[in-house]
Amino acid sequence: MAFAAQFAGVYLNFSPDDAASRSRKLGAFLAEGMDPQMGWDGYGKFAAVAIQPYDIEASDAHNALVSVAFQSGPRRLMLSVPLYYSGDEGGGRFAVVGRPAVLPAPGPADVPQVAAPETDEATAGELKEQLKGFFTDYASGDAAGLQRYVAAGRTLPSFGGTFTFRELKKVVVPVGGATREIQAVVVWVVPNSETPATPDATDPAAVGGTLEMAYRLTVEKQGDKWFVADIRGAGRVVG
């Protein structure tokens, strides 16, 4: 599948200025006797990014159609690539053996609704101030400060200044005991490394932006305070 993705990176990016270079590069992927431009007439331009292997449909031990996902402008598309595999006895080599085909990519999956969990608003209120301090130091990289919010015997890495904490937008705490898996929506400030000394507030590219992210945290109550034992991505949408 990696072979198909590498081929797609060459095949899907072309302009008249690089026709000869593209042809030479394609030669590393094509079976003997195939058209070195793979059906392109040498006119027009096309560009593809975010090229990733997607699926494989094998017809036998040597032949398969490999699907590669890619982005071109606002569209997400697929490229179907017919490949031949020589097998171990042939050196484990691949070759493109037919014309590829561009296809529309499937849309997002239909996701069934799930019931919201029963929440503990009182504990959420207890946790909010503690979590604000935690996320502030988690962002800044203040190791000593961060450890004040981390459960005994645990250590957590930090962003080390990659982001700055802006706001704890939401905390969802299920009912339970002294150890809970909670979810939190955090607003980070994303710095702009090229921001001038006196940025133009009317230019969105000249100032730092904000970004909301969702986390799942394991928290433990030790004494009368809650501490963070672990942090991961939240998974499904919070609340």
mmCIF file of C-alpha atoms in Angstrom:
data_model
loop_
_atom_site.group_PDB
_atom_site.id
_atom_site.type_symbol
_atom_site.label_atom_id
_atom_site.label_comp_id
_atom_site.label_asym_id
_atom_site.label_seq_id
_atom_site.Cartn_x
_atom_site.Cartn_y
_atom_site.Cartn_z
ATOM 1 C CA MET A 1 0.000 0.000 0.000
ATOM 2 C CA ALA A 2 2.928 2.336 0.628
ATOM 3 C CA PHE A 3 4.092 1.679 -2.957
ATOM 4 C CA ALA A 4 0.689 2.794 -4.280
ATOM 5 C CA ALA A 5 0.753 5.947 -2.144
ATOM 6 C CA GLN A 6 4.235 6.855 -3.406
ATOM 7 C CA PHE A 7 3.091 6.285 -6.988
ATOM 8 C CA ALA A 8 0.022 8.475 -6.385
ATOM 9 C CA GLY A 9 2.234 11.301 -5.144
ATOM 10 C CA VAL A 10 3.931 11.399 -8.557
ATOM 11 C CA TYR A 11 0.944 10.508 -10.753
ATOM 12 C CA LEU A 12 -1.491 13.040 -9.230
ATOM 13 C CA ASN A 13 0.829 16.063 -9.330
ATOM 14 C CA PHE A 14 1.583 17.405 -12.783
ATOM 15 C CA SER A 15 2.008 20.530 -14.889
ATOM 16 C CA PRO A 16 3.561 21.112 -18.326
ATOM 17 C CA ASP A 17 6.677 22.532 -16.668
ATOM 18 C CA ASP A 18 7.557 19.208 -15.045
ATOM 19 C CA ALA A 19 6.297 16.723 -17.648
ATOM 20 C CA ALA A 20 9.725 15.237 -18.323
ATOM 21 C CA SER A 21 10.583 14.965 -14.629
ATOM 22 C CA ARG A 22 7.223 13.323 -13.872
ATOM 23 C CA SER A 23 7.757 10.773 -16.636
ATOM 24 C CA ARG A 24 11.164 9.806 -15.247
ATOM 25 C CA LYS A 25 9.777 9.453 -11.741
ATOM 26 C CA LEU A 26 6.838 7.332 -12.899
ATOM 27 C CA GLY A 27 9.291 4.939 -14.523
ATOM 28 C CA ALA A 28 10.256 3.681 -11.065
ATOM 29 C CA PHE A 29 6.706 2.352 -10.578
ATOM 30 C CA LEU A 30 5.517 1.108 -13.973
ATOM 31 C CA ALA A 31 5.565 -2.356 -15.489
ATOM 32 C CA GLU A 32 7.650 -2.679 -18.645
ATOM 33 C CA GLY A 33 6.009 -1.294 -21.783
ATOM 34 C CA MET A 34 3.568 1.043 -20.052
ATOM 35 C CA ASP A 35 2.964 4.635 -21.193
ATOM 36 C CA PRO A 36 5.539 6.775 -19.320
ATOM 37 C CA GLN A 37 2.988 9.590 -18.878
ATOM 38 C CA MET A 38 0.159 7.223 -17.893
ATOM 39 C CA GLY A 39 -2.418 8.739 -20.242
ATOM 40 C CA TRP A 40 -1.693 12.421 -19.556
ATOM 41 C CA ASP A 41 -1.504 14.558 -22.708
ATOM 42 C CA GLY A 42 0.955 17.056 -21.223
ATOM 43 C CA TYR A 43 -1.532 19.912 -20.749
ATOM 44 C CA GLY A 44 -3.204 21.308 -17.661
ATOM 45 C CA LYS A 45 -2.280 21.125 -13.998
ATOM 46 C CA PHE A 46 -3.356 18.998 -11.057
ATOM 47 C CA ALA A 47 -2.210 18.878 -7.459
ATOM 48 C CA ALA A 48 -2.892 16.396 -4.672
ATOM 49 C CA VAL A 49 -1.933 16.447 -0.999
ATOM 50 C CA ALA A 50 -2.638 14.355 2.119
ATOM 51 C CA ILE A 51 -2.075 11.136 0.145
ATOM 52 C CA GLN A 52 -2.679 8.058 2.307
ATOM 53 C CA PRO A 53 -3.249 4.307 1.686
ATOM 54 C CA TYR A 54 -6.935 3.512 2.223
ATOM 55 C CA ASP A 55 -7.903 -0.020 1.194
ATOM 56 C CA ILE A 56 -6.729 -3.076 -0.746
ATOM 57 C CA GLU A 57 -8.753 -5.568 -2.809
ATOM 58 C CA ALA A 58 -6.677 -8.615 -3.758
ATOM 59 C CA SER A 59 -7.828 -10.777 -6.676
ATOM 60 C CA ASP A 60 -5.113 -13.413 -6.167
ATOM 61 C CA ALA A 61 -1.684 -13.804 -4.590
ATOM 62 C CA HIS A 62 -0.095 -11.415 -7.109
ATOM 63 C CA ASN A 63 -2.719 -8.890 -8.201
ATOM 64 C CA ALA A 64 -4.651 -6.262 -6.276
ATOM 65 C CA LEU A 65 -6.402 -2.916 -6.528
ATOM 66 C CA VAL A 66 -5.074 -0.530 -3.897
ATOM 67 C CA SER A 67 -7.164 2.521 -3.011
ATOM 68 C CA VAL A 68 -5.374 5.705 -1.987
ATOM 69 C CA ALA A 69 -7.145 8.694 -0.426
ATOM 70 C CA PHE A 70 -6.058 12.230 -1.293
ATOM 71 C CA GLN A 71 -7.124 15.854 -1.157
ATOM 72 C CA SER A 72 -7.243 18.148 -4.205
ATOM 73 C CA GLY A 73 -8.450 21.651 -3.464
ATOM 74 C CA PRO A 74 -11.666 21.359 -1.417
ATOM 75 C CA ARG A 75 -12.379 17.792 -2.579
ATOM 76 C CA ARG A 76 -11.475 14.523 -0.908
ATOM 77 C CA LEU A 77 -11.009 11.840 -3.574
ATOM 78 C CA MET A 78 -9.738 8.287 -4.085
ATOM 79 C CA LEU A 79 -7.273 6.805 -6.555
ATOM 80 C CA SER A 80 -7.592 3.117 -7.452
ATOM 81 C CA VAL A 81 -4.203 1.678 -8.478
ATOM 82 C CA PRO A 82 -3.822 -1.794 -10.089
ATOM 83 C CA LEU A 83 -0.682 -3.444 -8.725
ATOM 84 C CA TYR A 84 1.251 -6.634 -9.343
ATOM 85 C CA TYR A 85 3.296 -8.236 -6.522
ATOM 86 C CA SER A 86 6.116 -10.574 -7.501
ATOM 87 C CA GLY A 87 6.038 -12.559 -4.256
ATOM 88 C CA ASP A 88 9.025 -13.475 -2.146
ATOM 89 C CA GLU A 89 10.480 -15.632 -4.922
ATOM 90 C CA GLY A 90 10.526 -12.536 -7.163
ATOM 91 C CA GLY A 91 12.209 -10.295 -4.637
ATOM 92 C CA GLY A 92 9.038 -8.908 -3.074
ATOM 93 C CA ARG A 93 8.674 -6.218 -5.731
ATOM 94 C CA PHE A 94 5.648 -4.246 -6.960
ATOM 95 C CA ALA A 95 4.651 -2.688 -10.279
ATOM 96 C CA VAL A 96 1.729 -0.617 -11.515
ATOM 97 C CA VAL A 97 0.124 -2.736 -14.256
ATOM 98 C CA GLY A 98 -2.818 -0.666 -15.505
ATOM 99 C CA ARG A 99 -4.438 2.759 -15.686
ATOM 100 C CA PRO A 100 -5.414 4.177 -12.306
ATOM 101 C CA ALA A 101 -8.923 5.541 -11.728
ATOM 102 C CA VAL A 102 -9.962 8.598 -9.710
ATOM 103 C CA LEU A 103 -13.175 8.078 -7.736
ATOM 104 C CA PRO A 104 -15.201 10.157 -5.258
ATOM 105 C CA ALA A 105 -14.270 9.412 -1.669
ATOM 106 C CA PRO A 106 -17.003 8.048 0.597
ATOM 107 C CA GLY A 107 -18.683 10.610 2.816
ATOM 108 C CA PRO A 108 -18.590 10.588 6.610
ATOM 109 C CA ALA A 109 -20.191 7.637 8.385
ATOM 110 C CA ASP A 110 -23.711 7.946 9.783
ATOM 111 C CA VAL A 111 -23.021 7.995 13.512
ATOM 112 C CA PRO A 112 -25.819 6.809 15.825
ATOM 113 C CA GLN A 113 -26.733 9.026 18.740
ATOM 114 C CA VAL A 114 -25.771 7.849 22.218
ATOM 115 C CA ALA A 115 -27.440 8.766 25.466
ATOM 116 C CA ALA A 116 -25.668 11.423 27.520
ATOM 117 C CA PRO A 117 -24.232 10.018 30.765
ATOM 118 C CA GLU A 118 -25.700 10.862 34.151
ATOM 119 C CA THR A 119 -23.526 13.715 35.386
ATOM 120 C CA ASP A 120 -22.286 14.859 38.774
ATOM 121 C CA GLU A 121 -22.541 18.663 38.697
ATOM 122 C CA ALA A 122 -21.294 19.074 42.284
ATOM 123 C CA THR A 123 -18.044 17.249 41.541
ATOM 124 C CA ALA A 124 -17.701 19.136 38.250
ATOM 125 C CA GLY A 125 -17.817 22.357 40.268
ATOM 126 C CA GLU A 126 -15.078 21.047 42.579
ATOM 127 C CA LEU A 127 -12.886 20.065 39.662
ATOM 128 C CA LYS A 128 -13.116 23.220 37.570
ATOM 129 C CA GLU A 129 -10.649 25.393 39.472
ATOM 130 C CA GLN A 130 -8.249 22.485 39.918
ATOM 131 C CA LEU A 131 -8.365 21.723 36.206
ATOM 132 C CA LYS A 132 -7.773 25.353 35.232
ATOM 133 C CA GLY A 133 -4.524 25.250 37.185
ATOM 134 C CA PHE A 134 -3.640 21.875 35.727
ATOM 135 C CA PHE A 135 -4.148 22.954 32.110
ATOM 136 C CA THR A 136 -2.273 26.218 32.671
ATOM 137 C CA ASP A 137 0.843 24.357 33.808
ATOM 138 C CA TYR A 138 0.262 21.497 31.338
ATOM 139 C CA ALA A 139 0.551 24.069 28.570
ATOM 140 C CA SER A 140 3.419 26.125 29.949
ATOM 141 C CA GLY A 141 5.708 23.266 30.928
ATOM 142 C CA ASP A 142 6.020 24.315 34.573
ATOM 143 C CA ALA A 143 6.913 20.838 35.863
ATOM 144 C CA ALA A 144 6.848 21.775 39.548
ATOM 145 C CA GLY A 145 3.538 23.584 39.155
ATOM 146 C CA LEU A 146 2.027 20.739 37.162
ATOM 147 C CA GLN A 147 2.957 18.183 39.789
ATOM 148 C CA ARG A 148 0.678 19.955 42.290
ATOM 149 C CA TYR A 149 -2.281 18.764 40.233
ATOM 150 C CA VAL A 150 -1.058 15.250 39.419
ATOM 151 C CA ALA A 151 -1.958 12.179 41.486
ATOM 152 C CA ALA A 152 0.687 10.875 43.884
ATOM 153 C CA GLY A 153 3.101 8.488 42.202
ATOM 154 C CA ARG A 154 2.270 9.730 38.688
ATOM 155 C CA THR A 155 4.094 12.078 36.341
ATOM 156 C CA LEU A 156 2.770 13.622 33.130
ATOM 157 C CA PRO A 157 4.628 15.323 30.263
ATOM 158 C CA SER A 158 3.569 18.813 29.172
ATOM 159 C CA PHE A 159 3.359 20.946 26.019
ATOM 160 C CA GLY A 160 6.341 23.009 27.135
ATOM 161 C CA GLY A 161 4.890 26.254 25.810
ATOM 162 C CA THR A 162 3.536 24.992 22.466
ATOM 163 C CA PHE A 163 0.101 26.316 23.492
ATOM 164 C CA THR A 164 -1.172 28.700 26.156
ATOM 165 C CA PHE A 165 -4.251 27.915 28.233
ATOM 166 C CA ARG A 166 -7.169 30.273 27.590
ATOM 167 C CA GLU A 167 -10.330 28.690 28.973
ATOM 168 C CA LEU A 168 -11.855 25.551 30.421
ATOM 169 C CA LYS A 169 -15.047 25.591 28.395
ATOM 170 C CA LYS A 170 -16.771 22.458 29.636
ATOM 171 C CA VAL A 171 -16.325 19.665 32.170
ATOM 172 C CA VAL A 172 -18.435 16.492 32.078
ATOM 173 C CA VAL A 173 -18.185 14.339 35.207
ATOM 174 C CA PRO A 174 -20.087 11.052 35.439
ATOM 175 C CA VAL A 175 -21.352 9.843 38.798
ATOM 176 C CA GLY A 176 -19.036 7.419 40.550
ATOM 177 C CA GLY A 177 -16.512 6.924 43.297
ATOM 178 C CA ALA A 178 -13.091 8.300 44.159
ATOM 179 C CA THR A 179 -11.727 7.549 40.661
ATOM 180 C CA ARG A 180 -13.566 8.968 37.653
ATOM 181 C CA GLU A 181 -13.079 9.239 33.883
ATOM 182 C CA ILE A 182 -14.118 12.781 33.022
ATOM 183 C CA GLN A 183 -14.134 14.840 29.849
ATOM 184 C CA ALA A 184 -13.036 18.426 29.394
ATOM 185 C CA VAL A 185 -13.185 20.901 26.519
ATOM 186 C CA VAL A 186 -10.193 23.254 26.611
ATOM 187 C CA VAL A 187 -9.524 26.414 24.607
ATOM 188 C CA TRP A 188 -5.838 26.841 23.747
ATOM 189 C CA VAL A 189 -4.148 29.936 22.387
ATOM 190 C CA VAL A 190 -2.128 28.959 19.314
ATOM 191 C CA PRO A 191 0.866 31.308 19.064
ATOM 192 C CA ASN A 192 1.974 32.804 15.786
ATOM 193 C CA SER A 193 5.764 32.615 15.640
ATOM 194 C CA GLU A 194 5.804 35.352 12.999
ATOM 195 C CA THR A 195 3.667 37.829 14.917
ATOM 196 C CA PRO A 196 5.199 41.325 14.614
ATOM 197 C CA ALA A 197 5.919 43.482 17.659
ATOM 198 C CA THR A 198 2.797 45.554 16.924
ATOM 199 C CA PRO A 199 0.421 43.115 15.199
ATOM 200 C CA ASP A 200 -2.415 44.367 13.027
ATOM 201 C CA ALA A 201 -5.538 43.145 14.804
ATOM 202 C CA THR A 202 -7.467 43.277 11.514
ATOM 203 C CA ASP A 203 -5.166 40.686 9.941
ATOM 204 C CA PRO A 204 -6.101 37.169 11.158
ATOM 205 C CA ALA A 205 -2.698 35.816 10.094
ATOM 206 C CA ALA A 206 -0.843 38.346 12.246
ATOM 207 C CA VAL A 207 -2.238 37.347 15.636
ATOM 208 C CA GLY A 208 -2.399 34.115 17.609
ATOM 209 C CA GLY A 209 -5.612 32.129 17.270
ATOM 210 C CA THR A 210 -7.557 29.827 19.567
ATOM 211 C CA LEU A 211 -8.428 26.168 19.171
ATOM 212 C CA GLU A 212 -10.879 24.015 21.134
ATOM 213 C CA MET A 213 -9.822 20.469 21.990
ATOM 214 C CA ALA A 214 -11.489 17.713 24.010
ATOM 215 C CA TYR A 215 -9.722 15.502 26.546
ATOM 216 C CA ARG A 216 -10.518 12.477 28.683
ATOM 217 C CA LEU A 217 -8.882 12.554 32.093
ATOM 218 C CA THR A 218 -8.695 10.004 34.866
ATOM 219 C CA VAL A 219 -9.014 11.848 38.155
ATOM 220 C CA GLU A 220 -8.575 10.519 41.671
ATOM 221 C CA LYS A 221 -9.737 12.035 44.942
ATOM 222 C CA GLN A 222 -6.967 12.027 47.518
ATOM 223 C CA GLY A 223 -8.010 13.578 50.813
ATOM 224 C CA ASP A 224 -10.348 16.453 49.977
ATOM 225 C CA LYS A 225 -8.888 17.278 46.556
ATOM 226 C CA TRP A 226 -9.033 15.812 43.059
ATOM 227 C CA PHE A 227 -5.840 15.022 41.152
ATOM 228 C CA VAL A 228 -5.168 14.041 37.530
ATOM 229 C CA ALA A 229 -3.829 10.525 37.044
ATOM 230 C CA ASP A 230 -3.916 10.390 33.225
ATOM 231 C CA ILE A 231 -4.900 12.453 30.160
ATOM 232 C CA ARG A 232 -5.854 11.268 26.659
ATOM 233 C CA GLY A 233 -7.969 12.357 23.715
ATOM 234 C CA ALA A 234 -11.676 12.445 24.556
ATOM 235 C CA GLY A 235 -12.956 10.322 21.683
ATOM 236 C CA ARG A 236 -16.590 11.079 20.905
ATOM 237 C CA VAL A 237 -18.021 14.580 21.239
ATOM 238 C CA VAL A 238 -18.346 15.712 24.845
ATOM 239 C CA GLY A 239 -21.879 16.176 26.169
#
